[in-house]
Amino acid sequence: MSDAVKVGFVPFSTAARGSLVVFCDETLKFGAATRKALGAAAATVRRAAEVSHFKGKLAATLDIVAPDGIKAERLLVIGAGKPAALKDKDFFRLGGVAAGKVLSGAAATIVAELPSGAMTAAQAAAVGAGVRLRAYRFDRYKTKKKDDDAPRRTDVAVAAGDVAAARKAFAPQSHVADGVMLARELVNEPPNVLYPVAFARRASQLRKLGVTVEVLDVKAMTRLGMGALLGVGQGSAQPSRVVIMKWNGGKRGEQPVAFVGKGVCFDTGGISIKSAGGMEEMKGDMGGAACVVGLMHALAARKARVNAIGAIGLVENMPDGNAQRPGDIVTSMSGQTIEIINTDAEGRLVLADVLWYVATKFKPKFMVDLATLTGAIMVALGTEYAGMFSNDDQLAERLTAAGQATGEKVWRMPLGPEYDKLIDSRFADMKNTGGRHGGSITAAQFLQRFVDDTPWAHLDVAGTAMGAPKTDINQSWGSGYGVRLLDQLVADHYEAGR
Ligand code: BES
Ligand code: MN
Ligand code: ZN
């Protein structure tokens, strides 16, 4: 994975190397340790702020190269806006803004102080994690590096009030960041590299962290009767897989929480083939599964005190002589039959069997599934919010709150029996599309038929998992959306002794 940056923590008194990064508020005030670090450069800052109309607004920057009166090769002043109003996610963002400017150098020191005093350990840790998230880049397949490219690695020292406490708070945050970057990596990988078996192999590497990983092959899935999932994969030369990951960090025997991901490693649409324009983006149709693997990494690496199941359905949706046809009727593991109307509505078929398997085998406290399920969710919500559908108000509220806290936002959409009629079939128990209107809703309504009575939420991440605009903490096409959201959900409500 990307090691473009190394983050460490030092006391305020340590002399800065390379770039010096400091924070001010909207009155351009600095804290005491910051003033000390600035020394005679304080006057330079005042002049530069005036000239460039820098007002200290949140995430605004004042960038002074080779500043007078100080050793640092570069001085970066970042606005913290109104510091009293800052939330956790804002500290990630401040770290991201800093990294965006200083990664072109070999070293930087970020003074984790606000005008009112040292940032808390958690805040300083969030700055450090934001730096790491911003630094991630996917350049494995670029063989020619330009001369003016950034150095291979930047050493970032976060100067903190309580160094030991900041380090302690950073460790879990950094593990979560690793999970986010793992998810990004999986989404970014090309589909000739990351086909179902290869994806299962990557997921199996979680064993190193103490995760139990079970891989179901086609024979095992056939025995289980997973006809919906297998029908999608049957047109591909690449065999399908289901991967079940278990992290047992909670009390022995305690009911687990469960996360389910759509892992369509490439979605051509099948016989209902997609048009050529932009089809390459369908390598990211496994963004839900990537998030689940990244989340399991995060939970295991930070030794979360929870029992968690991660389950992903891995297929490639291809058209060939053996491919599924419109008109085919398949029997899902639940026994319910499905008439295939459009082979491009494949994600719900994959999830149908994995959801049923998890619901009936593990009886989890809840299931959250993530899927790049419908283009329609982008029409409805754009790339800012994932669509959320749920049969459980408490779970929905908790997800909404976790979304606000992390900035990985969700917007609740409706379910209801009125929509259910749209997926009734003339020939089978249901059909796999519900027509043009409310396409994201009928897809969710379809999934609901496979969750039994388990509290459940479905996140349609087609607009957020890939191709979303760059942010201060993400410059990558694959965003890793959902890892921080669900880690927060677990930490806030499902961990023993927190
Ligand atoms: N993977 C796509 C949805 C998608 C589209 C994700 C664009 C990300 C970007 C999904 O399998 C699909 O093809 N959905 C169809 C459903 C339709 C055939 C009912 C869609 O959204 O058009
Ligand atoms: Mn499709
Ligand atoms: Zn798809």
PDB file of C-alpha atoms in Angstrom, residues 332-465:
ATOM      1  CA  SER A 332     -32.175 -18.335  -4.711  1.00  0.00           C
ATOM      2  CA  MET A 333     -30.818 -19.951  -1.559  1.00  0.00           C
ATOM      3  CA  SER A 334     -33.931 -18.726   0.262  1.00  0.00           C
ATOM      4  CA  GLY A 335     -36.073 -20.844  -2.077  1.00  0.00           C
ATOM      5  CA  GLN A 336     -37.660 -17.779  -3.667  1.00  0.00           C
ATOM      6  CA  THR A 337     -37.562 -17.754  -7.470  1.00  0.00           C
ATOM      7  CA  ILE A 338     -36.472 -14.790  -9.566  1.00  0.00           C
ATOM      8  CA  GLU A 339     -37.253 -14.032 -13.188  1.00  0.00           C
ATOM      9  CA  ILE A 340     -34.324 -12.293 -14.849  1.00  0.00           C
ATOM     10  CA  ILE A 341     -35.571  -9.310 -16.842  1.00  0.00           C
ATOM     11  CA  ASN A 342     -32.290  -7.451 -17.215  1.00  0.00           C
ATOM     12  CA  THR A 343     -28.963  -9.184 -16.634  1.00  0.00           C
ATOM     13  CA  ASP A 344     -27.458  -5.796 -15.771  1.00  0.00           C
ATOM     14  CA  ALA A 345     -29.465  -5.718 -12.537  1.00  0.00           C
ATOM     15  CA  GLU A 346     -27.019  -8.291 -11.174  1.00  0.00           C
ATOM     16  CA  GLY A 347     -25.941  -6.776  -7.861  1.00  0.00           C
ATOM     17  CA  ARG A 348     -29.234  -7.543  -6.145  1.00  0.00           C
ATOM     18  CA  LEU A 349     -28.974 -11.169  -7.306  1.00  0.00           C
ATOM     19  CA  VAL A 350     -25.535 -11.507  -5.746  1.00  0.00           C
ATOM     20  CA  LEU A 351     -26.643  -9.847  -2.520  1.00  0.00           C
ATOM     21  CA  ALA A 352     -29.841 -11.892  -2.299  1.00  0.00           C
ATOM     22  CA  ASP A 353     -27.923 -15.088  -1.594  1.00  0.00           C
ATOM     23  CA  VAL A 354     -25.233 -13.540   0.618  1.00  0.00           C
ATOM     24  CA  LEU A 355     -27.799 -11.653   2.733  1.00  0.00           C
ATOM     25  CA  TRP A 356     -29.880 -14.793   3.169  1.00  0.00           C
ATOM     26  CA  TYR A 357     -26.815 -16.848   4.060  1.00  0.00           C
ATOM     27  CA  VAL A 358     -25.673 -14.346   6.702  1.00  0.00           C
ATOM     28  CA  ALA A 359     -29.148 -13.755   8.140  1.00  0.00           C
ATOM     29  CA  THR A 360     -29.948 -17.416   8.574  1.00  0.00           C
ATOM     30  CA  LYS A 361     -26.512 -18.746   9.496  1.00  0.00           C
ATOM     31  CA  PHE A 362     -25.329 -16.064  11.938  1.00  0.00           C
ATOM     32  CA  LYS A 363     -28.555 -14.438  13.182  1.00  0.00           C
ATOM     33  CA  PRO A 364     -26.705 -11.117  13.539  1.00  0.00           C
ATOM     34  CA  LYS A 365     -27.813  -8.127  15.638  1.00  0.00           C
ATOM     35  CA  PHE A 366     -28.074  -6.295  12.364  1.00  0.00           C
ATOM     36  CA  MET A 367     -26.843  -6.437   8.784  1.00  0.00           C
ATOM     37  CA  VAL A 368     -25.582  -3.480   6.790  1.00  0.00           C
ATOM     38  CA  ASP A 369     -25.001  -4.117   3.115  1.00  0.00           C
ATOM     39  CA  LEU A 370     -23.053  -1.834   0.802  1.00  0.00           C
ATOM     40  CA  ALA A 371     -23.434  -1.951  -2.943  1.00  0.00           C
ATOM     41  CA  THR A 372     -22.726   0.123  -6.025  1.00  0.00           C
ATOM     42  CA  LEU A 373     -26.233  -0.938  -6.898  1.00  0.00           C
ATOM     43  CA  THR A 374     -27.953   1.624  -9.105  1.00  0.00           C
ATOM     44  CA  GLY A 375     -27.155   4.511 -11.392  1.00  0.00           C
ATOM     45  CA  ALA A 376     -30.454   5.963 -10.175  1.00  0.00           C
ATOM     46  CA  ILE A 377     -29.024   6.745  -6.728  1.00  0.00           C
ATOM     47  CA  MET A 378     -26.629   9.185  -8.395  1.00  0.00           C
ATOM     48  CA  VAL A 379     -29.542  10.850 -10.136  1.00  0.00           C
ATOM     49  CA  ALA A 380     -31.261  11.219  -6.763  1.00  0.00           C
ATOM     50  CA  LEU A 381     -28.404  12.133  -4.439  1.00  0.00           C
ATOM     51  CA  GLY A 382     -25.321  12.916  -6.511  1.00  0.00           C
ATOM     52  CA  THR A 383     -21.985  11.986  -4.986  1.00  0.00           C
ATOM     53  CA  GLU A 384     -22.325  13.637  -1.570  1.00  0.00           C
ATOM     54  CA  TYR A 385     -24.630  11.181   0.194  1.00  0.00           C
ATOM     55  CA  ALA A 386     -25.038   7.431  -0.067  1.00  0.00           C
ATOM     56  CA  GLY A 387     -28.641   6.256  -0.270  1.00  0.00           C
ATOM     57  CA  MET A 388     -29.778   4.441   2.865  1.00  0.00           C
ATOM     58  CA  PHE A 389     -32.742   2.081   3.047  1.00  0.00           C
ATOM     59  CA  SER A 390     -33.652   0.390   6.303  1.00  0.00           C
ATOM     60  CA  ASN A 391     -36.306  -1.682   8.022  1.00  0.00           C
ATOM     61  CA  ASP A 392     -35.106  -0.434  11.430  1.00  0.00           C
ATOM     62  CA  ASP A 393     -35.370   3.169  12.629  1.00  0.00           C
ATOM     63  CA  GLN A 394     -32.767   2.818  15.370  1.00  0.00           C
ATOM     64  CA  LEU A 395     -30.152   1.444  12.988  1.00  0.00           C
ATOM     65  CA  ALA A 396     -30.996   4.151  10.449  1.00  0.00           C
ATOM     66  CA  GLU A 397     -30.623   6.891  13.058  1.00  0.00           C
ATOM     67  CA  ARG A 398     -27.312   5.504  14.249  1.00  0.00           C
ATOM     68  CA  LEU A 399     -25.993   5.368  10.696  1.00  0.00           C
ATOM     69  CA  THR A 400     -27.141   8.916  10.044  1.00  0.00           C
ATOM     70  CA  ALA A 401     -25.306  10.122  13.153  1.00  0.00           C
ATOM     71  CA  ALA A 402     -22.145   8.199  12.228  1.00  0.00           C
ATOM     72  CA  GLY A 403     -22.359   9.784   8.790  1.00  0.00           C
ATOM     73  CA  GLN A 404     -22.496  13.271  10.260  1.00  0.00           C
ATOM     74  CA  ALA A 405     -19.590  12.525  12.586  1.00  0.00           C
ATOM     75  CA  THR A 406     -17.288  11.112   9.912  1.00  0.00           C
ATOM     76  CA  GLY A 407     -18.434  13.139   6.916  1.00  0.00           C
ATOM     77  CA  GLU A 408     -19.362   9.892   5.116  1.00  0.00           C
ATOM     78  CA  LYS A 409     -22.969  10.925   4.884  1.00  0.00           C
ATOM     79  CA  VAL A 410     -26.098   8.860   4.275  1.00  0.00           C
ATOM     80  CA  TRP A 411     -29.584   9.995   3.300  1.00  0.00           C
ATOM     81  CA  ARG A 412     -32.556   7.828   4.151  1.00  0.00           C
ATOM     82  CA  MET A 413     -34.797   6.787   1.285  1.00  0.00           C
ATOM     83  CA  PRO A 414     -38.202   5.076   1.517  1.00  0.00           C
ATOM     84  CA  LEU A 415     -39.229   1.441   1.417  1.00  0.00           C
ATOM     85  CA  GLY A 416     -42.816   0.225   1.345  1.00  0.00           C
ATOM     86  CA  PRO A 417     -45.268  -2.372   0.086  1.00  0.00           C
ATOM     87  CA  GLU A 418     -46.431  -0.008  -2.687  1.00  0.00           C
ATOM     88  CA  TYR A 419     -43.005  -0.354  -4.304  1.00  0.00           C
ATOM     89  CA  ASP A 420     -43.037  -4.094  -3.726  1.00  0.00           C
ATOM     90  CA  LYS A 421     -45.731  -4.564  -6.366  1.00  0.00           C
ATOM     91  CA  LEU A 422     -43.363  -3.253  -8.998  1.00  0.00           C
ATOM     92  CA  ILE A 423     -41.140  -6.303  -8.705  1.00  0.00           C
ATOM     93  CA  ASP A 424     -43.862  -8.964  -8.780  1.00  0.00           C
ATOM     94  CA  SER A 425     -43.346 -11.300 -11.726  1.00  0.00           C
ATOM     95  CA  ARG A 426     -45.820 -13.046 -14.007  1.00  0.00           C
ATOM     96  CA  PHE A 427     -43.779 -16.254 -13.954  1.00  0.00           C
ATOM     97  CA  ALA A 428     -41.767 -16.353 -10.724  1.00  0.00           C
ATOM     98  CA  ASP A 429     -41.906 -15.019  -7.162  1.00  0.00           C
ATOM     99  CA  MET A 430     -40.322 -11.774  -8.291  1.00  0.00           C
ATOM    100  CA  LYS A 431     -38.428 -10.165 -11.129  1.00  0.00           C
ATOM    101  CA  ASN A 432     -35.051  -8.496 -10.898  1.00  0.00           C
ATOM    102  CA  THR A 433     -36.038  -5.023 -12.153  1.00  0.00           C
ATOM    103  CA  GLY A 434     -38.908  -2.735 -11.300  1.00  0.00           C
ATOM    104  CA  GLY A 435     -38.999  -0.336 -14.227  1.00  0.00           C
ATOM    105  CA  ARG A 436     -37.550   3.112 -14.720  1.00  0.00           C
ATOM    106  CA  HIS A 437     -39.194   4.942 -11.833  1.00  0.00           C
ATOM    107  CA  GLY A 438     -37.728   4.690  -8.331  1.00  0.00           C
ATOM    108  CA  GLY A 439     -34.987   2.366  -9.539  1.00  0.00           C
ATOM    109  CA  SER A 440     -32.946   2.562  -6.344  1.00  0.00           C
ATOM    110  CA  ILE A 441     -36.016   1.900  -4.237  1.00  0.00           C
ATOM    111  CA  THR A 442     -37.220  -1.158  -6.109  1.00  0.00           C
ATOM    112  CA  ALA A 443     -33.667  -2.516  -5.904  1.00  0.00           C
ATOM    113  CA  ALA A 444     -33.713  -2.059  -2.122  1.00  0.00           C
ATOM    114  CA  GLN A 445     -37.194  -3.539  -1.942  1.00  0.00           C
ATOM    115  CA  PHE A 446     -35.845  -6.591  -3.738  1.00  0.00           C
ATOM    116  CA  LEU A 447     -33.036  -6.960  -1.196  1.00  0.00           C
ATOM    117  CA  GLN A 448     -35.479  -6.714   1.694  1.00  0.00           C
ATOM    118  CA  ARG A 449     -37.059  -9.973   0.594  1.00  0.00           C
ATOM    119  CA  PHE A 450     -33.812 -11.733   1.544  1.00  0.00           C
ATOM    120  CA  VAL A 451     -33.083 -10.336   4.999  1.00  0.00           C
ATOM    121  CA  ASP A 452     -35.629 -12.402   6.908  1.00  0.00           C
ATOM    122  CA  ASP A 453     -36.590 -10.325   9.958  1.00  0.00           C
ATOM    123  CA  THR A 454     -33.050  -9.137  10.654  1.00  0.00           C
ATOM    124  CA  PRO A 455     -32.632  -5.415  11.386  1.00  0.00           C
ATOM    125  CA  TRP A 456     -31.027  -4.283   8.163  1.00  0.00           C
ATOM    126  CA  ALA A 457     -29.786  -1.267   6.271  1.00  0.00           C
ATOM    127  CA  HIS A 458     -28.776  -1.104   2.638  1.00  0.00           C
ATOM    128  CA  LEU A 459     -26.334   1.580   1.500  1.00  0.00           C
ATOM    129  CA  ASP A 460     -26.342   2.315  -2.218  1.00  0.00           C
ATOM    130  CA  VAL A 461     -22.812   3.635  -2.713  1.00  0.00           C
ATOM    131  CA  ALA A 462     -22.770   3.908  -6.511  1.00  0.00           C
ATOM    132  CA  GLY A 463     -22.155   7.664  -6.230  1.00  0.00           C
ATOM    133  CA  THR A 464     -19.778   7.669  -3.271  1.00  0.00           C
ATOM    134  CA  ALA A 465     -17.504   4.619  -3.544  1.00  0.00           C
TER     135      ALA A 465
END
